[in-house]
mmCIF file of C-alpha atoms in Angstrom:
data_model
loop_
_atom_site.group_PDB
_atom_site.id
_atom_site.type_symbol
_atom_site.label_atom_id
_atom_site.label_comp_id
_atom_site.label_asym_id
_atom_site.label_seq_id
_atom_site.Cartn_x
_atom_site.Cartn_y
_atom_site.Cartn_z
ATOM 1 C CA MET D 1 82.637 36.713 72.321
ATOM 2 C CA LYS D 2 85.944 35.848 70.209
ATOM 3 C CA THR D 3 88.916 34.248 71.411
ATOM 4 C CA ALA D 4 92.352 33.872 69.652
ATOM 5 C CA PRO D 5 94.823 31.294 71.450
ATOM 6 C CA LEU D 6 98.736 32.566 70.792
ATOM 7 C CA SER D 7 102.135 31.533 72.449
ATOM 8 C CA TRP D 8 105.696 32.467 72.708
ATOM 9 C CA SER D 9 108.559 30.489 72.665
ATOM 10 C CA GLU D 10 112.363 30.989 72.661
ATOM 11 C CA GLN D 11 113.123 29.224 69.332
ATOM 12 C CA SER D 12 110.010 31.106 67.132
ATOM 13 C CA GLY D 13 109.252 33.969 69.151
ATOM 14 C CA TRP D 14 105.075 34.631 69.360
ATOM 15 C CA SER D 15 102.983 32.555 67.430
ATOM 16 C CA LEU D 16 99.666 33.774 66.105
ATOM 17 C CA PRO D 17 96.809 32.377 64.726
ATOM 18 C CA PRO D 18 95.376 33.773 61.284
ATOM 19 C CA ASP D 19 93.077 35.966 62.987
ATOM 20 C CA PRO D 20 94.676 37.256 66.070
ATOM 21 C CA LEU D 21 92.370 39.572 67.153
ATOM 22 C CA PRO D 22 94.014 43.041 67.392
ATOM 23 C CA ASP D 23 91.516 44.868 68.618
ATOM 24 C CA ALA D 24 90.968 42.696 71.495
ATOM 25 C CA GLY D 25 89.926 44.056 74.832
ATOM 26 C CA LEU D 26 91.638 41.324 77.000
ATOM 27 C CA VAL D 27 94.424 39.259 76.947
ATOM 28 C CA MET D 28 95.029 36.633 79.651
ATOM 29 C CA VAL D 29 98.493 35.330 79.847
ATOM 30 C CA PHE D 30 100.308 32.463 81.966
ATOM 31 C CA SER D 31 103.790 31.251 82.026
ATOM 32 C CA ASN D 32 106.256 29.301 83.949
ATOM 33 C CA ASP D 33 109.104 30.469 81.569
ATOM 34 C CA PRO D 34 111.732 33.689 82.955
ATOM 35 C CA TYR D 35 110.793 35.245 79.950
ATOM 36 C CA PHE D 36 107.367 36.040 81.088
ATOM 37 C CA ARG D 37 109.109 38.399 84.010
ATOM 38 C CA SER D 38 110.469 40.457 81.415
ATOM 39 C CA GLU D 39 109.761 43.859 80.119
ATOM 40 C CA SER D 40 109.873 42.735 76.594
ATOM 41 C CA CYS D 41 107.236 39.892 77.177
ATOM 42 C CA PHE D 42 104.771 42.612 78.019
ATOM 43 C CA SER D 43 105.897 45.114 75.298
ATOM 44 C CA GLY D 44 105.571 42.528 72.723
ATOM 45 C CA LEU D 45 102.064 42.013 73.738
ATOM 46 C CA ARG D 46 101.211 45.651 73.929
ATOM 47 C CA ALA D 47 102.607 46.248 70.367
ATOM 48 C CA LEU D 48 100.413 43.184 69.236
ATOM 49 C CA PHE D 49 97.286 44.392 71.426
ATOM 50 C CA PRO D 50 97.134 48.147 71.639
ATOM 51 C CA GLU D 51 93.838 48.561 72.849
ATOM 52 C CA ALA D 52 93.704 45.424 75.412
ATOM 53 C CA HIS D 53 93.813 44.982 79.075
ATOM 54 C CA ILE D 54 96.920 42.554 79.570
ATOM 55 C CA VAL D 55 96.714 40.506 82.552
ATOM 56 C CA GLY D 56 98.132 37.379 83.719
ATOM 57 C CA CYS D 57 100.621 35.484 86.357
ATOM 58 C CA SER D 58 103.352 32.921 86.592
ATOM 59 C CA SER D 59 102.258 29.105 86.764
ATOM 60 C CA ALA D 60 103.149 25.738 87.739
ATOM 61 C CA GLY D 61 102.278 24.679 84.570
ATOM 62 C CA SER D 62 100.213 26.717 81.739
ATOM 63 C CA VAL D 63 97.357 25.644 79.996
ATOM 64 C CA GLN D 64 95.880 26.375 76.172
ATOM 65 C CA GLY D 65 93.443 24.213 75.030
ATOM 66 C CA VAL D 66 94.177 20.751 76.642
ATOM 67 C CA GLU D 67 97.950 21.063 76.598
ATOM 68 C CA ILE D 68 100.155 22.213 79.593
ATOM 69 C CA SER D 69 103.382 23.632 79.232
ATOM 70 C CA ASP D 70 106.118 24.824 81.470
ATOM 71 C CA ASP D 71 108.316 26.552 78.544
ATOM 72 C CA GLY D 72 107.036 29.652 77.014
ATOM 73 C CA VAL D 73 104.185 31.627 77.270
ATOM 74 C CA VAL D 74 100.712 30.892 76.526
ATOM 75 C CA ALA D 75 98.220 33.598 75.778
ATOM 76 C CA THR D 76 94.384 34.075 74.773
ATOM 77 C CA ALA D 77 93.290 36.966 73.159
ATOM 78 C CA ILE D 78 89.473 38.111 74.235
ATOM 79 C CA LYS D 79 86.855 40.542 72.446
ATOM 80 C CA LEU D 80 83.612 40.708 74.069
ATOM 81 C CA GLU D 81 80.984 41.880 71.583
ATOM 82 C CA ARG D 82 78.095 42.655 74.048
ATOM 83 C CA SER D 83 79.349 42.988 77.310
ATOM 84 C CA SER D 84 82.236 44.919 78.764
ATOM 85 C CA LEU D 85 85.402 44.599 81.235
ATOM 86 C CA ARG D 86 87.439 46.712 83.703
ATOM 87 C CA ILE D 87 90.413 45.902 86.039
ATOM 88 C CA ALA D 88 91.838 47.118 89.084
ATOM 89 C CA ALA D 89 95.333 46.236 90.444
ATOM 90 C CA VAL D 90 96.699 46.683 94.007
ATOM 91 C CA ASP D 91 100.351 46.210 95.334
ATOM 92 C CA VAL D 92 100.973 43.958 98.436
ATOM 93 C CA ASP D 93 101.669 46.028 101.439
ATOM 94 C CA ALA D 94 102.793 44.183 104.149
ATOM 95 C CA GLY D 95 101.284 46.509 106.733
ATOM 96 C CA VAL D 96 98.115 46.023 105.552
ATOM 97 C CA SER D 97 96.101 42.656 105.729
ATOM 98 C CA ALA D 98 95.120 41.006 102.919
ATOM 99 C CA CYS D 99 91.716 41.359 103.713
ATOM 100 C CA ASP D 100 91.710 44.966 103.665
ATOM 101 C CA ILE D 101 93.515 44.812 100.342
ATOM 102 C CA GLY D 102 90.893 42.505 98.955
ATOM 103 C CA GLU D 103 88.134 44.969 100.106
ATOM 104 C CA LYS D 104 89.776 48.044 98.360
ATOM 105 C CA LEU D 105 90.416 46.274 95.128
ATOM 106 C CA ILE D 106 86.905 45.147 94.535
ATOM 107 C CA ALA D 107 85.472 48.443 95.363
ATOM 108 C CA GLY D 108 87.388 49.972 92.461
ATOM 109 C CA LEU D 109 85.367 47.794 90.178
ATOM 110 C CA ALA D 110 81.957 48.159 91.949
ATOM 111 C CA ALA D 111 78.959 49.172 89.386
ATOM 112 C CA PRO D 112 75.160 48.058 89.387
ATOM 113 C CA ASP D 113 75.868 45.954 86.100
ATOM 114 C CA LEU D 114 78.973 44.101 87.593
ATOM 115 C CA ARG D 115 78.612 40.197 86.858
ATOM 116 C CA HIS D 116 81.883 38.799 88.073
ATOM 117 C CA VAL D 117 85.398 39.004 89.446
ATOM 118 C CA PHE D 118 88.244 37.108 88.386
ATOM 119 C CA VAL D 119 91.162 37.587 90.260
ATOM 120 C CA LEU D 120 95.102 36.771 89.560
ATOM 121 C CA SER D 121 96.984 37.295 93.132
ATOM 122 C CA ASP D 122 100.762 36.958 93.790
ATOM 123 C CA GLY D 123 101.225 33.181 95.603
ATOM 124 C CA MET D 124 103.900 33.950 98.226
ATOM 125 C CA ARG D 125 102.992 37.086 99.871
ATOM 126 C CA VAL D 126 99.413 36.813 100.159
ATOM 127 C CA ASN D 127 97.287 34.965 102.972
ATOM 128 C CA GLY D 128 94.716 33.645 100.167
ATOM 129 C CA SER D 129 92.195 33.114 102.922
ATOM 130 C CA ASP D 130 92.176 36.570 104.405
ATOM 131 C CA LEU D 131 91.847 37.960 100.801
ATOM 132 C CA ALA D 132 88.619 36.013 100.086
ATOM 133 C CA ARG D 133 87.476 37.713 102.888
ATOM 134 C CA GLY D 134 87.956 40.860 102.030
ATOM 135 C CA LEU D 135 86.886 39.946 98.164
ATOM 136 C CA ASN D 136 83.359 38.904 99.453
ATOM 137 C CA LYS D 137 82.644 41.871 101.138
ATOM 138 C CA ALA D 138 81.136 43.488 97.372
ATOM 139 C CA GLY D 139 78.561 40.787 97.448
ATOM 140 C CA VAL D 140 79.628 39.773 93.977
ATOM 141 C CA ALA D 141 80.651 36.251 92.708
ATOM 142 C CA VAL D 142 84.789 35.992 92.345
ATOM 143 C CA THR D 143 86.844 33.171 91.345
ATOM 144 C CA GLY D 144 90.606 33.041 90.266
ATOM 145 C CA GLY D 145 93.620 31.903 91.774
ATOM 146 C CA LEU D 146 97.090 32.367 93.571
ATOM 147 C CA ALA D 147 100.016 32.434 90.809
ATOM 148 C CA GLY D 148 102.486 29.735 90.830
ATOM 149 C CA ASP D 149 106.227 29.136 90.414
ATOM 150 C CA GLY D 150 106.826 25.709 89.320
ATOM 151 C CA GLU D 151 108.327 23.513 92.126
ATOM 152 C CA ARG D 152 110.580 26.390 93.384
ATOM 153 C CA PHE D 153 108.005 28.227 95.796
ATOM 154 C CA GLN D 154 110.465 31.264 95.661
ATOM 155 C CA SER D 155 108.524 33.902 93.919
ATOM 156 C CA THR D 156 105.410 34.664 92.065
ATOM 157 C CA TRP D 157 104.559 37.563 89.811
ATOM 158 C CA VAL D 158 101.500 38.993 88.187
ATOM 159 C CA MET D 159 100.940 41.385 85.091
ATOM 160 C CA ALA D 160 98.280 43.909 85.195
ATOM 161 C CA ASP D 161 98.814 46.521 82.156
ATOM 162 C CA ALA D 162 102.321 46.291 83.136
ATOM 163 C CA PRO D 163 105.466 44.170 83.175
ATOM 164 C CA ALA D 164 105.016 41.189 85.416
ATOM 165 C CA ARG D 165 106.083 42.039 89.066
ATOM 166 C CA GLU D 166 105.934 40.300 92.483
ATOM 167 C CA GLY D 167 103.418 41.663 95.175
ATOM 168 C CA VAL D 168 100.639 42.110 92.645
ATOM 169 C CA ILE D 169 97.087 41.401 92.839
ATOM 170 C CA VAL D 170 94.873 42.284 89.723
ATOM 171 C CA ALA D 171 91.115 41.674 89.603
ATOM 172 C CA VAL D 172 89.127 41.980 86.152
ATOM 173 C CA GLY D 173 85.396 42.810 86.531
ATOM 174 C CA PHE D 174 83.030 41.613 83.683
ATOM 175 C CA TYR D 175 79.793 43.641 83.380
ATOM 176 C CA GLY D 176 76.759 43.657 81.619
ATOM 177 C CA PRO D 177 75.171 40.826 79.351
ATOM 178 C CA ILE D 178 77.766 37.944 80.214
ATOM 179 C CA THR D 179 76.798 34.940 81.929
ATOM 180 C CA VAL D 180 79.545 33.460 84.121
ATOM 181 C CA SER D 181 79.588 30.175 86.298
ATOM 182 C CA SER D 182 82.221 28.011 88.203
ATOM 183 C CA GLY D 183 82.781 24.790 89.524
ATOM 184 C CA CYS D 184 85.042 23.309 92.218
ATOM 185 C CA PHE D 185 85.800 20.009 93.161
ATOM 186 C CA ALA D 186 88.848 18.330 94.854
ATOM 187 C CA GLY D 187 88.548 14.440 94.413
ATOM 188 C CA TRP D 188 90.822 13.626 97.059
ATOM 189 C CA VAL D 189 90.249 10.712 99.873
ATOM 190 C CA GLU D 190 90.435 11.359 103.482
ATOM 191 C CA PHE D 191 92.478 8.508 105.932
ATOM 192 C CA GLY D 192 93.170 8.037 109.286
ATOM 193 C CA THR D 193 91.325 9.229 112.358
ATOM 194 C CA ASP D 194 89.822 12.868 113.120
ATOM 195 C CA ARG D 195 91.992 15.294 115.075
ATOM 196 C CA ILE D 196 91.603 18.809 116.271
ATOM 197 C CA VAL D 197 94.021 21.401 115.635
ATOM 198 C CA THR D 198 94.882 22.490 118.963
ATOM 199 C CA ARG D 199 97.258 25.461 118.433
ATOM 200 C CA SER D 200 97.458 27.628 115.215
ATOM 201 C CA GLU D 201 98.310 31.112 114.069
ATOM 202 C CA GLY D 202 96.630 32.075 110.531
ATOM 203 C CA ASN D 203 98.095 29.246 108.182
ATOM 204 C CA VAL D 204 100.827 28.043 110.403
ATOM 205 C CA VAL D 205 100.019 24.764 112.561
ATOM 206 C CA TYR D 206 101.778 24.079 115.665
ATOM 207 C CA GLU D 207 99.869 21.275 117.478
ATOM 208 C CA ILE D 208 97.563 18.528 116.287
ATOM 209 C CA ASP D 209 95.783 16.877 119.389
ATOM 210 C CA ASP D 210 97.973 18.723 121.242
ATOM 211 C CA GLN D 211 101.279 16.679 119.700
ATOM 212 C CA PRO D 212 103.778 18.737 117.984
ATOM 213 C CA ALA D 213 102.397 19.215 114.109
ATOM 214 C CA LEU D 214 105.475 18.223 111.900
ATOM 215 C CA GLN D 215 105.939 15.055 114.224
ATOM 216 C CA LEU D 216 102.383 13.921 113.713
ATOM 217 C CA TYR D 217 102.918 14.193 109.941
ATOM 218 C CA LYS D 218 106.032 12.414 109.561
ATOM 219 C CA ARG D 219 104.590 9.408 111.291
ATOM 220 C CA TYR D 220 102.079 9.440 108.820
ATOM 221 C CA LEU D 221 103.783 9.895 105.865
ATOM 222 C CA GLY D 222 106.500 7.200 106.844
ATOM 223 C CA GLU D 223 109.716 7.169 104.386
ATOM 224 C CA GLN D 224 108.203 9.863 102.654
ATOM 225 C CA ALA D 225 108.546 12.489 105.549
ATOM 226 C CA ASP D 226 112.298 12.644 103.908
ATOM 227 C CA GLY D 227 110.770 14.692 101.022
ATOM 228 C CA LEU D 228 109.097 17.320 103.279
ATOM 229 C CA PRO D 229 108.066 19.771 102.404
ATOM 230 C CA TYR D 230 107.669 18.468 98.689
ATOM 231 C CA SER D 231 106.274 15.358 99.616
ATOM 232 C CA GLY D 232 103.501 16.920 101.586
ATOM 233 C CA LEU D 233 101.805 18.066 98.505
ATOM 234 C CA ARG D 234 100.698 14.185 98.331
ATOM 235 C CA PHE D 235 99.021 14.594 101.438
ATOM 236 C CA PRO D 236 96.846 17.887 101.837
ATOM 237 C CA LEU D 237 94.899 18.417 105.170
ATOM 238 C CA SER D 238 91.052 18.147 105.104
ATOM 239 C CA ILE D 239 89.617 20.831 107.530
ATOM 240 C CA GLN D 240 86.402 21.881 108.886
ATOM 241 C CA ALA D 241 84.890 23.623 111.768
ATOM 242 C CA SER D 242 82.558 20.873 112.627
ATOM 243 C CA LYS D 243 81.587 17.521 111.144
ATOM 244 C CA ASP D 244 78.434 19.023 109.996
ATOM 245 C CA ASP D 245 80.382 21.751 107.982
ATOM 246 C CA LEU D 246 81.582 21.604 104.649
ATOM 247 C CA PRO D 247 85.725 20.282 104.381
ATOM 248 C CA LEU D 248 88.138 22.491 102.781
ATOM 249 C CA THR D 249 91.258 21.281 101.420
ATOM 250 C CA ARG D 250 95.126 23.120 102.643
ATOM 251 C CA THR D 251 97.914 22.441 101.018
ATOM 252 C CA LEU D 252 101.339 21.923 102.430
ATOM 253 C CA LEU D 253 103.911 24.722 101.977
ATOM 254 C CA ALA D 254 106.802 24.726 104.295
ATOM 255 C CA VAL D 255 107.879 23.100 107.612
ATOM 256 C CA ASP D 256 109.849 24.568 110.636
ATOM 257 C CA GLU D 257 112.166 21.854 112.211
ATOM 258 C CA GLU D 258 112.684 23.896 115.312
ATOM 259 C CA ALA D 259 109.058 24.852 115.871
ATOM 260 C CA ASN D 260 107.667 21.701 114.854
ATOM 261 C CA SER D 261 104.994 23.351 112.747
ATOM 262 C CA LEU D 262 103.566 23.163 109.453
ATOM 263 C CA THR D 263 102.827 25.947 107.028
ATOM 264 C CA PHE D 264 99.794 25.546 104.652
ATOM 265 C CA ALA D 265 98.565 27.557 101.690
ATOM 266 C CA GLY D 266 95.685 28.976 103.418
ATOM 267 C CA ASP D 267 94.367 29.253 107.249
ATOM 268 C CA VAL D 268 94.095 26.421 109.549
ATOM 269 C CA PRO D 269 91.902 27.812 112.340
ATOM 270 C CA GLN D 270 92.652 26.469 116.164
ATOM 271 C CA GLY D 271 89.661 24.041 117.023
ATOM 272 C CA TYR D 272 89.043 22.663 113.699
ATOM 273 C CA VAL D 273 88.633 19.178 112.462
ATOM 274 C CA CYS D 274 91.476 17.919 110.531
ATOM 275 C CA LYS D 275 92.229 14.632 108.677
ATOM 276 C CA LEU D 276 94.863 13.815 106.584
ATOM 277 C CA MET D 277 93.760 13.170 102.631
ATOM 278 C CA GLN D 278 95.617 10.712 99.902
ATOM 279 C CA ALA D 279 95.400 10.746 96.064
ATOM 280 C CA ASN D 280 92.665 8.608 94.477
ATOM 281 C CA LEU D 281 93.691 9.281 90.528
ATOM 282 C CA ASP D 282 90.180 8.140 89.171
ATOM 283 C CA SER D 283 88.245 10.420 91.868
ATOM 284 C CA LEU D 284 90.891 13.377 90.717
ATOM 285 C CA ILE D 285 89.892 12.958 87.063
ATOM 286 C CA ASP D 286 86.299 12.672 88.144
ATOM 287 C CA SER D 287 86.230 15.827 90.275
ATOM 288 C CA ALA D 288 87.274 17.759 86.992
ATOM 289 C CA GLY D 289 84.443 16.504 85.034
ATOM 290 C CA GLN D 290 82.027 17.539 88.272
ATOM 291 C CA ALA D 291 83.775 20.981 88.140
ATOM 292 C CA ALA D 292 83.085 21.042 84.087
ATOM 293 C CA GLU D 293 79.487 20.012 84.412
ATOM 294 C CA SER D 294 79.128 22.731 87.587
ATOM 295 C CA ALA D 295 80.554 25.599 85.223
ATOM 296 C CA MET D 296 78.058 24.489 82.232
ATOM 297 C CA PRO D 297 75.233 26.731 82.637
ATOM 298 C CA ASP D 298 72.888 25.065 79.791
ATOM 299 C CA GLN D 299 73.254 22.785 77.353
ATOM 300 C CA THR D 300 72.690 25.010 74.123
ATOM 301 C CA SER D 301 75.013 27.916 74.700
ATOM 302 C CA ARG D 302 78.359 25.942 74.364
ATOM 303 C CA ASP D 303 80.700 28.644 72.476
ATOM 304 C CA GLY D 304 82.753 30.604 75.107
ATOM 305 C CA LEU D 305 85.575 31.158 77.573
ATOM 306 C CA CYS D 306 86.525 28.748 80.155
ATOM 307 C CA LEU D 307 89.265 29.826 82.678
ATOM 308 C CA LEU D 308 90.781 26.940 84.752
ATOM 309 C CA VAL D 309 92.830 27.233 87.838
ATOM 310 C CA SER D 310 94.165 23.646 89.141
ATOM 311 C CA CYS D 311 96.925 22.833 91.794
ATOM 312 C CA VAL D 312 100.507 22.275 91.810
ATOM 313 C CA GLY D 313 99.860 19.169 94.181
ATOM 314 C CA ARG D 314 97.321 17.928 91.662
ATOM 315 C CA ARG D 315 100.002 17.778 88.614
ATOM 316 C CA LEU D 316 102.591 16.445 91.004
ATOM 317 C CA VAL D 317 100.189 13.609 91.959
ATOM 318 C CA MET D 318 98.765 12.815 88.774
ATOM 319 C CA GLY D 319 102.269 13.071 86.687
ATOM 320 C CA GLN D 320 101.847 12.115 83.185
ATOM 321 C CA LEU D 321 98.172 11.558 83.607
ATOM 322 C CA ILE D 322 97.415 15.141 84.369
ATOM 323 C CA GLU D 323 96.087 16.147 80.664
ATOM 324 C CA GLU D 324 93.428 13.318 81.489
ATOM 325 C CA GLU D 325 91.788 15.904 83.865
ATOM 326 C CA LEU D 326 92.009 18.518 80.852
ATOM 327 C CA ASP D 327 90.916 15.992 78.534
ATOM 328 C CA ILE D 328 87.615 15.165 80.632
ATOM 329 C CA VAL D 329 86.960 19.119 80.939
ATOM 330 C CA ARG D 330 87.280 19.377 77.096
ATOM 331 C CA GLU D 331 84.782 16.540 76.854
ATOM 332 C CA ARG D 332 81.929 18.133 79.135
ATOM 333 C CA LEU D 333 82.391 21.742 78.018
ATOM 334 C CA GLY D 334 82.418 20.697 73.951
ATOM 335 C CA GLU D 335 84.920 21.763 71.374
ATOM 336 C CA GLY D 336 83.321 25.663 71.131
ATOM 337 C CA MET D 337 84.992 26.558 74.450
ATOM 338 C CA ALA D 338 87.985 28.152 74.595
ATOM 339 C CA MET D 339 89.997 26.958 77.703
ATOM 340 C CA THR D 340 93.114 28.662 79.019
ATOM 341 C CA GLY D 341 94.598 28.908 82.547
ATOM 342 C CA PHE D 342 97.242 27.717 84.829
ATOM 343 C CA TYR D 343 98.394 25.674 87.732
ATOM 344 C CA SER D 344 98.491 27.561 91.075
ATOM 345 C CA TYR D 345 99.565 27.593 94.665
ATOM 346 C CA GLY D 346 95.600 27.960 95.482
ATOM 347 C CA GLU D 347 92.232 28.671 94.025
ATOM 348 C CA LEU D 348 89.523 31.090 94.885
ATOM 349 C CA ALA D 349 86.208 30.053 93.916
ATOM 350 C CA PRO D 350 82.526 29.640 95.706
ATOM 351 C CA PHE D 351 82.046 25.889 96.784
ATOM 352 C CA SER D 352 79.031 24.096 97.163
ATOM 353 C CA GLY D 353 76.382 26.343 95.860
ATOM 354 C CA LEU D 354 77.414 28.930 98.341
ATOM 355 C CA MET D 355 78.047 32.668 96.799
ATOM 356 C CA GLN D 356 81.156 33.257 98.751
ATOM 357 C CA CYS D 357 84.385 32.796 97.518
ATOM 358 C CA GLN D 358 86.599 30.572 99.422
ATOM 359 C CA LEU D 359 90.484 29.932 99.202
ATOM 360 C CA HIS D 360 90.906 26.001 97.959
ATOM 361 C CA ASN D 361 94.248 23.969 97.525
ATOM 362 C CA GLN D 362 94.385 20.868 95.682
ATOM 363 C CA THR D 363 90.839 21.518 93.656
ATOM 364 C CA MET D 364 89.908 21.604 89.926
ATOM 365 C CA THR D 365 88.455 25.246 89.262
ATOM 366 C CA LEU D 366 86.393 26.410 86.429
ATOM 367 C CA THR D 367 85.131 29.482 85.427
ATOM 368 C CA THR D 368 83.193 29.928 82.083
ATOM 369 C CA LEU D 369 82.042 32.807 80.151
ATOM 370 C CA TYR D 370 79.228 33.133 77.665
ATOM 371 C CA GLU D 371 77.687 36.168 75.783
#
């Protein structure tokens, strides 16, 4: 596997390395810049890489190496030397469930030698929990994430061999002699008492412990409640079917003052146990290191590609310390590992040794690929 990083800025256009791999088979692109949404962004990449699949999404911060950017575009050209890849893309249909869309999407990649699927999805129009359920029906490991829109939460865009558009989900299938591993850890700390979600529909929670959910949340946040929903990124919700099950983390996306409800970035089923969480900066940084250790298949084969999907909420909480979680990933994976990715509105990955993909929030999720 060979990789080549490149970037675009308004001042200098595309900046290329000495060998940009013009015969690359895949180019991964991430951006929090309006230019990403233009036809000229895609056409410029197509001119540079005439044979490649060009896949990417809008972000809440784009990663190249150990640096995060909000301006311009970052891209990585990838040339597989022994394995192969295919892509499939679908448009989100308001009349079709995300589960059915996910099942259709991954069916388009089915083959006996399919080893892994990496998915990028619109982050505002898709129920990520339902999408994960559909993706799991193929019985193959899946990772990826939901596109971001900075701190705006207005619209998200996906590029799939065409100029970026809203309402798109794209999947990249990897085939043959390729080794893929993943790691997913959060690092948030629970606080307060266990409570029960007593009324919810999908990702909208109306009552917790038979109390209006928004009012309860505001009491916990105190003065920070004035900044909702944005301040809610600092206080995600831990949910689990029972105390014997592994917890998942859910990020707050919106509040409805009239309905006294909370809208999260993934499903919060009625009857689940829930608990508020808060940041511990050391734990957040350590969790990135744990994700890197989990995503490292062995100690001898260190050259490859790491696709990194972290959460916008982690970036908000960590502030200027955010690059420390990238530094620890680099330290654990080694200098031979090319790194690219984005800060997202939701992460897709298996969790705690389970093969099935799940939607996560507030996690650091890594996918490493080796030939």
